């Protein structure tokens, strides 16, 4: 039986028309995390930060629709590039 494809607007992913149905959600296994880290050349580190600072990052990240750790990574990259 052939799959019927429905035409969607170009912004269907952005608006949530596509991609937000829980039937299509699966938890990625560890190999996907490792592959992503390798592809982005990421290294896991441990750092102690004040709880208030983390809470502020979480609020900023939520208002921008991103995770707080990627936001922290972006801020650190911008600072390092600007200080050279």
Coordinates of C-alpha atoms in Angstrom, one line a residue:
X1 CA 0.0 0.0 0.0
X2 CA 1.4 3.4 -1.0
X3 CA 1.9 6.2 1.5
X4 CA -0.2 9.2 0.8
X5 CA 1.8 12.4 1.3
X6 CA 0.0 15.5 2.2
X7 CA 1.3 18.9 0.9
X8 CA 2.4 21.2 3.7
X9 CA 3.3 24.9 3.9
X10 CA 7.1 25.6 4.0
X11 CA 6.8 26.7 7.6
X12 CA 5.0 23.5 8.7
X13 CA 7.9 22.4 11.0
X14 CA 8.1 25.9 12.6
X15 CA 4.4 26.1 13.3
X16 CA 4.2 22.6 14.7
X17 CA 2.0 21.3 12.0
X18 CA 4.7 18.6 11.4
X19 CA 7.0 17.0 14.0
X20 CA 5.1 17.5 17.2
X21 CA 3.0 14.4 17.4
X22 CA 3.9 12.2 20.4
X23 CA 3.5 9.1 18.2
X24 CA 6.8 10.0 16.6
X25 CA 8.7 10.6 19.8
X26 CA 11.5 8.2 20.8
X27 CA 14.3 8.5 23.3
X28 CA 17.7 8.5 21.6
X29 CA 20.1 5.9 22.9
X30 CA 23.6 6.8 24.2
X31 CA 25.2 6.1 20.8
X32 CA 23.3 9.1 19.3
X33 CA 24.6 11.3 22.1
X34 CA 28.1 10.1 21.5
X35 CA 27.8 10.7 17.8
X36 CA 26.4 14.2 18.3
X37 CA 29.3 15.0 20.7
X38 CA 31.8 13.7 18.2
X39 CA 30.2 15.6 15.3
X40 CA 30.2 18.9 17.2
X41 CA 33.5 18.2 18.9
X42 CA 32.0 18.5 22.4
X43 CA 33.6 17.4 25.6
X44 CA 31.8 16.9 28.9
X45 CA 33.1 18.9 31.8
X46 CA 32.0 19.6 35.3
X47 CA 31.7 23.1 36.7
X48 CA 30.2 24.5 39.9
X49 CA 28.1 27.6 39.4
X50 CA 25.9 29.5 41.7
X51 CA 22.3 28.3 41.7
X52 CA 21.0 31.8 41.0
X53 CA 23.2 32.1 37.9
X54 CA 21.8 28.7 36.6
X55 CA 18.3 29.8 37.3
X56 CA 18.9 33.1 35.4
X57 CA 20.2 31.1 32.4
X58 CA 17.2 28.8 32.5
X59 CA 14.9 31.8 32.4
X60 CA 16.8 33.5 29.5
X61 CA 16.9 30.2 27.6
X62 CA 13.2 29.5 28.1
X63 CA 12.3 33.0 26.7
X64 CA 14.5 32.2 23.6
X65 CA 13.2 28.7 23.1
X66 CA 16.5 27.0 23.7
X67 CA 18.1 24.9 26.4
X68 CA 20.2 26.7 29.1
X69 CA 23.3 24.6 28.4
X70 CA 23.5 25.5 24.7
X71 CA 22.9 29.1 25.7
X72 CA 25.8 29.0 28.1
X73 CA 28.0 27.4 25.4
X74 CA 27.1 30.2 23.0
X75 CA 27.8 32.9 25.6
X76 CA 31.2 31.3 26.4
X77 CA 32.1 31.0 22.7
X78 CA 31.2 34.7 22.0
X79 CA 33.2 35.8 25.0
X80 CA 36.3 33.8 24.0
X81 CA 36.1 35.0 20.4
X82 CA 35.8 38.6 21.6
X83 CA 38.8 38.4 23.9
X84 CA 41.3 37.4 21.3

